[in-house]
Amino acid sequence: MYINLLGYVCLFKRKCKNLLHKCRILLNYSVKKITALSKNMTKSKIPKPAIERLCTLYRFLDMCEEEGTTCISSAQIEKQLHIGSHNVRKDISYLNLSCSGSGGYNIKKLKSQIAAQLGFTQPQNICIVGLGRLGTAILAHERIAESEYNLAAGFDSNINKLETIRTRVPVFPSYEIESVVRQMNITLAIIAVPADAAQSVADKLIGAGIRGIVNFAPVVIKTGKSGVFINNVDILGKLNLLTALLKANSSEIYQ
Amino acid sequence: MYINLLGYVCLFKRKCKNLLHKCRILLNYSVKKITALSKNMTKSKIPKPAIERLCTLYRFLDMCEEEGTTCISSAQIEKQLHIGSHNVRKDISYLNLSCSGSGGYNIKKLKSQIAAQLGFTQPQNICIVGLGRLGTAILAHERIAESEYNLAAGFDSNINKLETIRTRVPVFPSYEIESVVRQMNITLAIIAVPADAAQSVADKLIGAGIRGIVNFAPVVIKTGKSGVFINNVDILGKLNLLTALLKANSSEIYQ
DNA sequence: TATTTGCTGTGAAATATTTCACAAGTCATT
DNA sequence: AATGACTTGTGAAATATTTCACAGCAAATA
Ligand SMILES: NC(=O)c1ccc[n+]([C@@H]2O[C@H](COP(=O)([O-])OP(=O)(O)OC[C@H]3O[C@@H](n4cnc5c(N)ncnc54)[C@H](O)[C@@H]3O)[C@@H](O)[C@H]2O)c1
Ligand SMILES: NC(=O)c1ccc[n+]([C@@H]2O[C@H](COP(=O)([O-])OP(=O)(O)OC[C@H]3O[C@@H](n4cnc5c(N)ncnc54)[C@H](O)[C@@H]3O)[C@@H](O)[C@H]2O)c1
């Protein structure tokens, strides 16, 4: 009993300390909030899951357009992408546009609207670090050339590789990452180096002012800098996810 | 006015029809629901976002374990993975286990618990279709060999490639997909063929009883069969997502 | 022209997910 | 032993997201 009581006293002290801390944070927060509100914060923000779906949709529309389709309805999208038609319509409604016409959405119009809202209109310069098997596979990717991304540079630490590689993309030794990234105004990077080199490469890239990284090496890249987005594409993680979903799904069926 | 009224009558009729349809669905649904309930459906299901995070966490723990760490706290995980510590604890709490000890979670214990709950304990056989640049990069992946997945087969339509390729994984011509997949009891597949071949390869795989596919070709794979999960890894989609997040983030800052 | 069909767009309701707050535990230090 | 500094685990509150239902429009059809 006695010991417990002392424990509470200790807890109480800590709470007081926490409370003070909270007050400070709250004060700070209110100031920020008020500033934000006063700046007429009217723009409704799009939920993150909706953004992800819209990206998928955008890629899909691109595909459809190439096949010559001009119109598509939310019901058709549901069938192809396995995204509920309600959901598709809701996502599109976040864009505040009107594509209503017979036979569904006008693909060209919808695509350009998504691009406008999500920021795909300005072509961005991207680079690849690591020109091994994976790196060259990406260099040869069928659709990058015609996309809104301009593959501006490739980097590798192996000088021999730089000399023998055959590609239209200019390649550089990796100690030039910093200067080339700055000079060419490259904003996004793809990492395809072995796991143990990935973090140091990422640090260099972030130091050079890169805003986003797609990382294929099987490590979790850390970034101290806020405002830098990292997307780790680990194939084992994908396999794990499939396994887990299969398990969850099957147990849904069996009980 | 008049035409509008007729419109309403028409709407009303449609509603009646819909109502009937709904009744039929509802009836069907109730029957299913009751069956499910009677089977003592007590297991609480893990939210899908939590499953995704747990997969990432699992990969991360694997990495930590190799580096020799034995313990990790939710706060440390927050720093490394950018998943809030509240969130980490909540996700882990879905697993119904108790890892509480000083200094945080015991990595070994936590890993095996996640594996048990998410179904990573049984090794699964996987295969790769398309042994070009990307395919061979995956064959050479640093961590697959030591993972819970057994790379059981590779397929390619190009016979010359099959003869020249150097790997410990047995390779087959792609017309043998169906028989090999069945014989070896392969459950998951990775597609690394050009875009125009991807859907037909997927159809073959699904026909052979595959349960999950990771698709690297830049097309959206469709599956008629329910219970088959597909994960499309499109690098352009990833780049799009980064672009969109950057835009959303920056507009958050500026308003 | 009179109906019917099919589709979008969107508030509001229903769900799902995240965040919070705190009891309760462990261990190191005084 | 007394205290303090760490933990985790978890209902409940707060938010976020999805689903629904239907007005309203445009085109197709009878
Ligand atoms: N989907 C996936 O997640 C996936 C698929 C395949 C491979 N991978 C991973 O991608 C990575 C690369 O695979 P790969 O098969 O192309 O390997 P690779 O060995 O063929 O190529 C690696 C390249 O990186 C270069 N490199 C090494 N250190 C470097 C540095 N510090 N700076 C610049 N370049 C450097 C090397 O010279 C080499 O050219 C591996 O980590 C692999 O596990 C991931
Ligand atoms: N992260 C990504 O999303 C990413 C990265 C790189 C490449 N890619 C894509 O991956 C795919 C493959 O790229 P790659 O560079 O390895 O191409 P590649 O041309 O080097 O290899 C393709 C291989 O597939 C084989 N193939 C063709 N048709 C086949 C069939 N019907 N059945 C079995 N095998 C068949 C070919 O013989 C060849 O060996 C491309 O679609 C590319 O766009 C995606």
XYZ file of C-alpha atoms (C1' of nucleotides) and ligand atoms in Angstrom:
658
model
C 0.000 0.000 0.000
C 2.612 2.470 1.130
C 4.932 1.970 -1.809
C 2.049 2.304 -4.220
C 1.107 5.675 -2.745
C 4.613 6.976 -3.286
C 4.386 5.728 -6.833
C 1.318 7.907 -7.278
C 3.088 10.923 -5.892
C 5.858 10.351 -8.411
C 3.310 9.971 -11.172
C 1.648 13.193 -10.068
C 4.875 15.137 -10.224
C 5.549 13.820 -13.673
C 2.060 14.791 -14.739
C 2.604 18.336 -13.592
C 5.756 18.479 -15.626
C 3.977 17.015 -18.623
C 1.167 19.503 -18.186
C 3.545 22.415 -18.311
C 5.111 20.970 -21.412
C 1.684 20.509 -22.962
C 0.766 24.094 -22.166
C 3.820 25.275 -23.951
C 3.057 23.105 -26.970
C -0.591 24.146 -26.969
C 0.331 27.798 -26.894
C 2.651 27.276 -29.815
C -0.005 25.278 -31.620
C -2.741 27.874 -31.143
C -0.528 30.549 -32.551
C 0.188 28.431 -35.606
C -3.455 27.459 -35.993
C -4.632 31.027 -35.812
C -2.009 32.087 -38.323
C -3.121 29.327 -40.638
C -6.798 30.202 -40.234
C -6.197 33.851 -40.802
C -4.539 32.961 -44.075
C -7.908 31.799 -45.308
C -7.298 28.100 -45.184
C -10.158 27.069 -47.340
C -8.624 24.411 -49.534
C -9.995 21.041 -48.533
C -7.266 18.505 -48.436
C -7.437 15.189 -50.189
C -7.140 12.128 -47.896
C -3.943 10.206 -48.396
C -5.602 6.923 -49.399
C -7.523 8.888 -51.994
C -4.267 10.318 -53.356
C -2.838 6.827 -53.689
C -5.908 5.627 -55.531
C -5.830 8.644 -57.799
C -2.215 7.857 -58.718
C -3.194 4.325 -59.666
C -6.150 5.676 -61.572
C -3.919 8.132 -63.392
C -1.587 5.336 -64.558
C -4.601 3.320 -65.606
C -6.109 6.188 -67.560
C -2.787 6.603 -69.312
C -3.012 2.972 -70.371
C -6.602 3.341 -71.530
C -5.778 6.440 -73.514
C -3.056 4.603 -75.375
C -5.483 1.846 -76.239
C -7.707 4.483 -77.787
C -10.532 4.552 -75.237
C -11.983 8.020 -74.752
C -14.624 7.498 -72.092
C -14.891 5.385 -68.987
C -17.498 5.115 -66.252
C -16.914 4.644 -62.553
C -18.489 1.196 -62.834
C -15.967 0.136 -65.461
C -13.106 1.433 -63.328
C -14.433 -0.616 -60.434
C -14.241 -3.764 -62.533
C -10.700 -3.138 -63.719
C -9.010 -1.677 -60.664
C -11.059 -3.262 -57.885
C -11.830 0.127 -56.399
C -15.512 0.542 -55.528
C -17.348 2.853 -57.903
C -18.619 4.940 -54.984
C -15.073 5.334 -53.922
C -13.885 6.275 -57.388
C -16.537 8.960 -57.668
C -15.745 10.292 -54.220
C -12.043 10.449 -54.981
C -12.714 12.291 -58.199
C -15.085 14.641 -56.432
C -12.166 15.843 -54.291
C -10.765 17.342 -57.471
C -13.697 19.745 -57.751
C -14.341 19.288 -61.385
C -17.164 18.282 -63.553
C -16.539 15.628 -66.150
C -20.103 14.503 -66.347
C -21.032 13.503 -69.827
C -22.677 10.542 -71.420
C -20.862 7.253 -71.030
C -18.886 8.381 -68.016
C -15.739 10.391 -67.601
C -13.872 11.846 -70.532
C -10.468 10.227 -70.069
C -8.404 13.036 -71.524
C -10.147 15.636 -69.412
C -10.033 13.568 -66.244
C -6.364 12.799 -66.712
C -5.424 16.417 -67.132
C -7.499 17.381 -64.098
C -5.797 14.765 -61.922
C -2.432 15.899 -63.229
C -3.278 19.510 -62.430
C -4.458 18.800 -58.889
C -1.753 16.336 -57.976
C 1.055 18.290 -59.560
C 1.995 16.125 -62.538
C 1.908 18.960 -65.032
C 5.436 20.246 -64.644
C 7.973 17.723 -65.959
C 10.405 16.785 -63.194
C 14.007 15.707 -63.500
C 14.834 12.380 -61.884
C 17.996 10.306 -61.485
C 19.023 6.720 -60.766
C 21.850 5.763 -58.456
C 23.262 2.257 -59.009
C 23.439 1.027 -62.591
C 23.587 -2.716 -61.990
C 20.936 -5.177 -63.152
C 18.065 -3.362 -61.507
C 19.318 0.082 -62.433
C 19.664 -0.732 -66.111
C 16.270 -2.423 -66.080
C 14.784 0.855 -64.905
C 16.779 2.821 -67.482
C 15.149 0.616 -70.112
C 11.663 0.931 -68.626
C 9.108 1.042 -71.378
C 7.115 4.012 -70.213
C 9.456 6.338 -68.421
C 10.566 8.017 -71.635
C 7.053 9.127 -72.521
C 6.089 10.029 -68.982
C 6.111 13.370 -67.218
C 9.488 12.484 -65.737
C 12.756 13.245 -67.429
C 15.480 10.725 -66.652
C 18.275 13.272 -66.419
C 21.177 11.339 -64.901
C 22.508 7.962 -63.771
C 25.202 7.437 -61.143
C 27.453 4.531 -60.239
C 30.567 4.148 -58.138
C 32.081 1.686 -60.579
C 33.932 3.635 -63.276
C 34.206 0.647 -65.605
C 30.454 0.322 -65.600
C 30.057 3.942 -66.588
C 32.234 3.356 -69.630
C 30.588 0.188 -70.847
C 26.970 1.080 -70.256
C 24.824 1.816 -73.277
C 22.091 4.345 -72.704
C 20.936 7.731 -73.874
C 20.890 8.952 -70.295
C 24.069 10.792 -69.221
C 25.935 8.879 -66.513
C 28.318 10.121 -63.833
C 30.544 8.716 -61.100
C 28.758 8.817 -57.791
C 31.032 11.366 -56.173
C 29.472 13.891 -58.529
C 25.985 13.287 -57.172
C 25.841 16.510 -55.219
C 26.976 18.833 -57.991
C 25.006 17.167 -60.799
C 21.790 17.032 -58.792
C 22.032 20.713 -57.998
C 23.072 21.742 -61.475
C 20.398 19.784 -63.279
C 17.717 20.646 -60.739
C 16.856 17.011 -60.087
C 14.031 16.606 -57.596
C 13.404 12.850 -57.367
C 15.810 9.915 -57.179
C 15.694 6.142 -57.495
C 18.111 4.085 -55.416
C 19.219 0.724 -56.867
C 22.494 0.065 -55.067
C 23.290 -2.832 -52.720
C 21.752 -2.633 -49.261
C 24.879 -1.556 -47.427
C 25.423 1.473 -49.676
C 21.831 2.661 -49.722
C 21.776 4.861 -46.632
C 24.958 6.724 -47.506
C 23.698 7.328 -51.036
C 20.407 8.594 -49.624
C 22.248 10.966 -47.321
C 24.172 12.390 -50.247
C 21.009 12.819 -52.281
C 19.120 14.481 -49.452
C 22.112 16.707 -48.801
C 21.973 17.782 -52.435
C 18.359 18.864 -52.021
C 16.416 15.897 -53.417
C 12.733 15.958 -52.391
C 11.721 12.332 -52.842
C 13.347 8.901 -53.110
C 12.126 5.544 -54.353
C 14.368 3.000 -52.690
C 14.669 -0.550 -54.027
C 17.415 -1.715 -51.672
C 16.141 -3.926 -48.857
C 16.827 -1.462 -46.059
C 14.668 1.199 -44.504
C 16.091 4.572 -45.466
C 16.024 7.156 -42.712
C 15.796 10.858 -43.273
C 16.375 13.518 -40.698
C 15.148 16.275 -42.977
C 11.432 16.892 -42.984
C 9.801 17.471 -46.323
C 11.691 14.604 -47.939
C 9.486 11.672 -48.836
C 10.801 8.152 -49.086
C 9.120 5.184 -50.654
C 10.734 1.867 -49.804
C 9.921 -0.816 -52.365
C 11.022 -4.028 -50.770
C 9.996 -7.141 -52.608
C 10.097 -9.246 -49.464
C 7.746 -6.775 -47.848
C 5.373 -7.132 -50.792
C 5.493 -10.902 -50.507
C 4.847 -10.621 -46.793
C 1.845 -8.430 -47.433
C 0.421 -10.921 -49.913
C 0.944 -13.735 -47.439
C -0.738 -11.798 -44.644
C -3.688 -10.777 -46.809
C -4.159 -14.331 -47.994
C -4.166 -15.549 -44.429
C -6.582 -12.864 -43.262
C -8.830 -13.526 -46.201
C -8.896 -17.249 -45.795
C -9.670 -16.999 -42.119
C -12.541 -14.741 -43.029
C -13.885 -17.485 -45.218
C -13.370 -20.281 -42.750
C -15.009 -18.843 -39.684
C -43.143 20.951 -64.407
C -45.037 18.223 -66.156
C -41.993 16.432 -67.511
C -40.336 16.630 -64.127
C -43.320 14.885 -62.516
C -43.054 12.071 -65.016
C -39.395 11.868 -64.168
C -40.328 11.321 -60.557
C -42.760 8.580 -61.427
C -40.027 6.898 -63.398
C -37.649 7.297 -60.488
C -40.214 5.773 -58.165
C -40.590 2.726 -60.362
C -36.861 2.311 -60.472
C -36.720 2.531 -56.715
C -39.257 -0.239 -56.342
C -37.184 -2.441 -58.581
C -34.049 -1.596 -56.656
C -35.862 -2.328 -53.410
C -36.777 -5.782 -54.574
C -33.202 -6.377 -55.591
C -31.990 -5.158 -52.218
C -34.415 -7.447 -50.423
C -33.030 -10.376 -52.300
C -29.445 -9.364 -51.460
C -30.352 -8.708 -47.841
C -31.960 -12.092 -47.495
C -28.880 -13.721 -48.876
C -26.683 -11.598 -46.637
C -28.620 -12.382 -43.452
C -28.335 -16.071 -44.107
C -24.575 -15.748 -44.517
C -24.263 -13.496 -41.480
C -26.187 -15.858 -39.268
C -24.110 -18.786 -40.458
C -20.953 -16.841 -39.688
C -22.194 -15.778 -36.255
C -23.244 -19.251 -35.351
C -19.710 -20.395 -36.059
C -18.562 -18.317 -33.111
C -16.921 -15.522 -35.004
C -14.921 -14.075 -32.190
C -11.538 -13.378 -33.740
C -10.975 -9.654 -33.993
C -9.548 -8.790 -37.324
C -6.485 -6.620 -37.838
C -7.102 -3.448 -39.870
C -5.446 -3.503 -43.248
C -3.244 -0.438 -42.670
C -2.042 -2.122 -39.505
C -1.138 -5.245 -41.479
C 0.891 -3.154 -43.897
C 2.740 -1.475 -41.076
C 3.390 -4.784 -39.399
C 4.938 -6.117 -42.603
C 7.279 -3.134 -42.735
C 8.041 -3.590 -39.072
C 8.775 -7.263 -39.624
C 11.318 -6.471 -42.340
C 12.832 -3.829 -40.120
C 13.118 -6.189 -37.172
C 14.835 -8.670 -39.448
C 17.395 -5.994 -40.257
C 17.866 -5.085 -36.603
C 18.303 -8.705 -35.626
C 21.082 -9.117 -38.165
C 22.833 -6.089 -36.764
C 22.778 -7.785 -33.393
C 20.180 -5.636 -31.618
C 18.022 -7.623 -29.216
C 15.636 -5.045 -27.856
C 13.801 -2.069 -29.310
C 11.224 0.322 -27.906
C 8.222 1.783 -29.670
C 9.867 5.203 -29.429
C 12.939 3.988 -31.281
C 10.769 2.397 -33.950
C 8.989 5.717 -34.356
C 12.284 7.439 -35.055
C 13.441 4.888 -37.598
C 10.256 4.027 -39.466
C 8.290 7.258 -39.056
C 5.352 5.383 -37.586
C 4.009 7.040 -34.438
C 4.859 5.125 -31.278
C 1.185 5.060 -30.265
C 0.465 3.512 -33.562
C 3.239 0.959 -33.252
C 1.994 -0.132 -29.851
C -1.566 -0.330 -31.062
C -0.581 -2.411 -34.072
C 1.357 -4.780 -31.873
C -1.521 -4.966 -29.438
C -3.646 -6.500 -32.204
C -1.376 -9.514 -31.970
C -2.535 -10.239 -28.423
C 0.822 -10.866 -26.934
C 2.860 -9.528 -24.138
C 6.432 -8.568 -24.842
C 6.689 -6.082 -22.044
C 10.141 -6.016 -20.565
C 12.705 -3.430 -19.803
C 14.133 -1.561 -22.749
C 11.173 -2.311 -24.985
C 10.237 -5.263 -27.134
C 12.357 -8.347 -27.394
C 13.042 -8.421 -31.124
C 13.285 -12.172 -31.510
C 10.050 -12.738 -29.634
C 8.192 -9.957 -31.415
C 9.351 -11.159 -34.812
C 8.179 -14.688 -34.205
C 4.841 -13.420 -32.910
C 4.275 -11.282 -35.983
C 5.276 -14.217 -38.164
C 2.848 -16.479 -36.358
C -0.087 -14.070 -36.589
C 0.504 -12.963 -40.142
C 1.325 -16.407 -41.462
C 5.036 -16.155 -42.215
C 5.948 -19.325 -40.377
C 5.387 -21.823 -43.144
C 7.969 -21.382 -45.911
C 6.221 -20.729 -49.215
C 7.376 -21.594 -52.689
C 7.563 -18.688 -55.098
C 8.512 -18.286 -58.743
C 9.611 -15.572 -61.172
C 8.324 -15.232 -64.709
C 10.562 -13.249 -67.034
C 14.308 -13.602 -66.558
C 15.488 -10.406 -68.220
C 17.357 -7.632 -66.418
C 14.750 -7.196 -63.711
C 14.131 -10.920 -63.319
C 17.803 -11.738 -62.817
C 18.161 -8.809 -60.424
C 15.473 -10.374 -58.292
C 17.066 -13.816 -58.599
C 20.203 -12.244 -57.162
C 18.380 -10.371 -54.409
C 20.465 -10.279 -51.288
C 17.867 -11.375 -48.806
C 15.483 -13.685 -50.581
C 17.693 -16.725 -50.000
C 17.572 -16.346 -46.237
C 13.928 -15.349 -46.117
C 10.865 -17.462 -45.449
C 10.315 -17.734 -49.195
C 11.819 -20.446 -51.305
C 12.594 -19.356 -54.846
C 11.540 -22.606 -56.471
C 11.412 -21.801 -60.174
C 12.100 -19.252 -62.896
C 10.332 -19.088 -66.249
C 11.104 -17.434 -69.552
C 9.774 -17.779 -73.063
C 13.215 -17.333 -74.576
C 14.923 -20.734 -74.716
C 18.365 -19.248 -75.324
C 18.080 -17.289 -72.118
C 17.282 -20.430 -70.172
C 20.462 -22.025 -71.413
C 22.802 -19.143 -70.728
C 21.465 -18.024 -67.375
C 23.584 -18.747 -64.311
C 21.598 -19.354 -61.171
C 20.949 -22.020 -58.580
C 17.234 -21.692 -59.172
C 15.788 -24.226 -61.630
C 14.503 -22.548 -64.768
C 11.833 -23.677 -67.232
C 10.315 -22.549 -70.518
C 7.141 -20.624 -69.901
C 4.824 -23.158 -71.488
C 5.568 -25.347 -68.490
C 4.247 -22.778 -66.021
C 1.034 -24.621 -65.340
C 2.564 -28.033 -64.679
C 5.567 -26.812 -62.688
C 3.491 -24.511 -60.499
C 1.140 -27.339 -59.637
C 3.859 -29.903 -59.140
C 6.041 -27.748 -56.917
C 3.107 -26.313 -55.015
C 4.094 -22.730 -55.757
C 1.766 -20.206 -54.138
C 3.189 -16.788 -55.007
C 4.629 -15.408 -58.249
C 6.602 -12.402 -59.408
C 5.974 -11.067 -62.913
C 8.909 -9.358 -64.659
C 7.984 -9.669 -68.321
C 7.325 -6.813 -70.771
C 4.013 -5.036 -70.372
C 2.272 -6.676 -73.300
C 2.934 -10.202 -72.034
C 2.030 -9.552 -68.413
C -1.711 -10.191 -68.491
C -1.424 -13.480 -70.374
C 1.273 -14.671 -67.991
C -0.925 -13.701 -65.051
C -3.832 -15.642 -66.519
C -1.664 -18.735 -66.829
C -0.428 -18.371 -63.258
C -3.897 -17.863 -61.850
C -5.133 -20.795 -63.886
C -2.435 -22.902 -62.284
C -3.696 -22.002 -58.830
C -1.347 -19.209 -57.759
C -2.698 -17.222 -54.783
C -0.757 -13.976 -55.053
C 1.214 -11.999 -57.653
C 3.700 -9.159 -57.409
C 3.630 -7.498 -60.802
C 6.459 -5.236 -61.960
C 5.218 -4.684 -65.497
C 3.587 -1.287 -66.008
C 0.082 -2.583 -66.570
C -2.745 -3.200 -64.162
C -3.263 -6.941 -63.923
C -6.878 -8.019 -63.753
C -8.091 -11.141 -62.060
C -11.489 -12.666 -62.383
C -10.871 -15.168 -59.633
C -11.573 -13.986 -56.114
C -9.074 -14.906 -53.453
C -6.132 -14.021 -55.681
C -4.252 -10.939 -54.510
C -2.289 -8.767 -56.875
C 0.253 -6.170 -55.997
C 1.186 -3.885 -58.866
C 4.585 -2.264 -58.364
C 4.744 0.434 -60.955
C 7.668 2.766 -60.602
C 5.855 5.568 -62.391
C 3.041 5.200 -59.887
C 5.546 5.517 -57.055
C 7.009 8.640 -58.615
C 3.520 10.035 -59.035
C 2.765 9.389 -55.390
C 5.924 11.182 -54.317
C 5.068 14.123 -56.526
C 1.539 14.319 -55.154
C 2.667 14.046 -51.544
C 5.263 16.730 -52.068
C 2.664 19.022 -53.553
C 0.156 18.338 -50.779
C 2.813 18.826 -48.162
C 4.109 22.049 -49.563
C 0.653 23.487 -49.855
C 0.130 22.571 -46.213
C 3.163 24.608 -45.366
C 2.262 27.583 -47.469
C -1.293 28.154 -46.372
C -42.903 13.333 -77.353
C -43.001 10.318 -73.307
C -40.271 7.143 -70.880
C -36.437 4.802 -69.503
C -31.735 4.084 -68.575
C -27.248 5.196 -67.001
C -24.170 8.181 -65.031
C -22.044 11.769 -61.937
C -21.488 14.509 -57.724
C -22.076 15.063 -52.985
C -23.920 15.778 -48.170
C -24.778 12.736 -44.448
C -24.503 8.219 -42.103
C -21.812 4.413 -41.072
C -17.290 2.451 -40.291
C -12.502 2.228 -39.695
C -8.396 3.973 -37.955
C -5.552 6.769 -35.193
C -4.532 9.182 -31.185
C -4.730 9.876 -26.343
C -4.317 9.159 -21.504
C -3.081 6.504 -18.025
C -2.662 2.119 -15.156
C 0.768 -1.023 -14.355
C 5.050 -3.018 -14.860
C 10.492 -3.197 -14.836
C 14.813 -1.645 -13.739
C 18.530 1.699 -12.284
C 19.914 4.898 -8.969
C 20.096 7.244 -4.665
C 13.636 1.003 0.549
C 12.399 5.252 -1.861
C 12.320 7.436 -6.024
C 12.493 8.309 -10.747
C 12.792 7.187 -15.516
C 11.803 4.183 -18.609
C 8.509 0.748 -20.683
C 4.026 -1.547 -22.709
C -0.947 -2.369 -23.442
C -5.464 -0.833 -24.095
C -10.303 1.116 -23.620
C -12.284 5.339 -25.092
C -12.288 9.732 -27.626
C -11.189 11.990 -31.676
C -10.508 11.791 -36.590
C -10.435 10.031 -41.093
C -12.315 7.383 -44.606
C -15.723 4.828 -46.913
C -20.262 3.866 -48.091
C -24.879 5.130 -49.120
C -28.802 7.245 -51.194
C -30.545 10.167 -54.220
C -31.103 14.728 -56.927
C -30.042 16.098 -61.289
C -28.423 15.732 -65.844
C -27.778 13.704 -70.697
C -28.558 10.501 -73.920
C -31.098 6.460 -75.636
C -35.260 4.324 -76.690
C -40.099 3.482 -77.390
N 11.948 -5.007 -56.030
C 12.976 -4.933 -55.259
O 12.828 -4.515 -54.146
C 14.317 -5.348 -55.763
C 14.457 -6.145 -56.885
C 15.741 -6.495 -57.309
C 16.832 -6.031 -56.611
N 16.664 -5.266 -55.495
C 17.790 -4.700 -54.759
O 18.346 -3.668 -55.547
C 19.729 -3.554 -55.268
C 20.536 -3.613 -56.541
O 20.369 -4.852 -57.191
P 21.182 -5.205 -58.498
O 20.814 -6.586 -58.848
O 20.993 -4.147 -59.503
O 22.683 -5.176 -57.942
P 24.011 -5.033 -58.805
O 25.100 -5.543 -57.950
O 23.808 -5.619 -60.156
O 24.165 -3.475 -59.013
C 24.507 -2.597 -57.994
C 25.182 -1.398 -58.613
O 25.378 -0.389 -57.627
C 26.682 0.146 -57.780
N 27.081 0.714 -56.499
C 27.541 0.075 -55.399
N 27.802 0.962 -54.420
C 27.497 2.185 -54.912
C 27.557 3.491 -54.374
N 27.949 3.724 -53.124
N 27.182 4.517 -55.168
C 26.782 4.307 -56.415
N 26.694 3.075 -56.969
C 27.053 2.038 -56.223
C 27.537 -1.006 -58.232
O 28.656 -0.545 -58.923
C 26.566 -1.743 -59.158
O 26.656 -1.290 -60.471
C 20.054 -4.676 -54.316
O 20.039 -4.151 -53.018
C 18.909 -5.633 -54.473
O 18.660 -6.362 -53.299
C 15.422 -4.919 -55.088
N 9.976 -1.082 -60.523
C 9.384 -1.315 -61.623
O 8.190 -1.183 -61.677
C 10.168 -1.762 -62.801
C 11.551 -1.602 -62.883
C 12.215 -2.056 -64.013
C 11.515 -2.679 -65.029
N 10.163 -2.806 -64.933
C 9.384 -3.528 -65.943
O 9.686 -4.901 -65.832
C 9.526 -5.524 -67.083
C 10.774 -6.310 -67.444
O 11.891 -5.461 -67.541
P 13.283 -6.005 -68.020
O 14.190 -4.843 -68.086
O 13.679 -7.172 -67.173
O 12.962 -6.514 -69.503
P 13.806 -7.545 -70.357
O 13.404 -7.335 -71.764
O 15.232 -7.474 -69.977
O 13.295 -8.967 -69.858
C 12.033 -9.468 -70.143
C 12.113 -10.979 -70.134
O 10.806 -11.527 -70.224
C 10.849 -12.607 -71.144
N 9.497 -12.810 -71.685
C 8.880 -12.106 -72.655
N 7.629 -12.575 -72.855
C 7.469 -13.617 -71.988
C 6.424 -14.524 -71.726
N 5.252 -14.422 -72.360
N 6.612 -15.468 -70.784
C 7.785 -15.562 -70.125
N 8.816 -14.734 -70.337
C 8.656 -13.768 -71.259
C 11.865 -12.224 -72.174
O 12.391 -13.369 -72.812
C 12.913 -11.515 -71.321
O 13.865 -12.420 -70.834
C 9.225 -4.414 -68.060
O 7.838 -4.377 -68.256
C 9.677 -3.176 -67.351
O 8.941 -2.056 -67.744
C 9.511 -2.389 -63.835
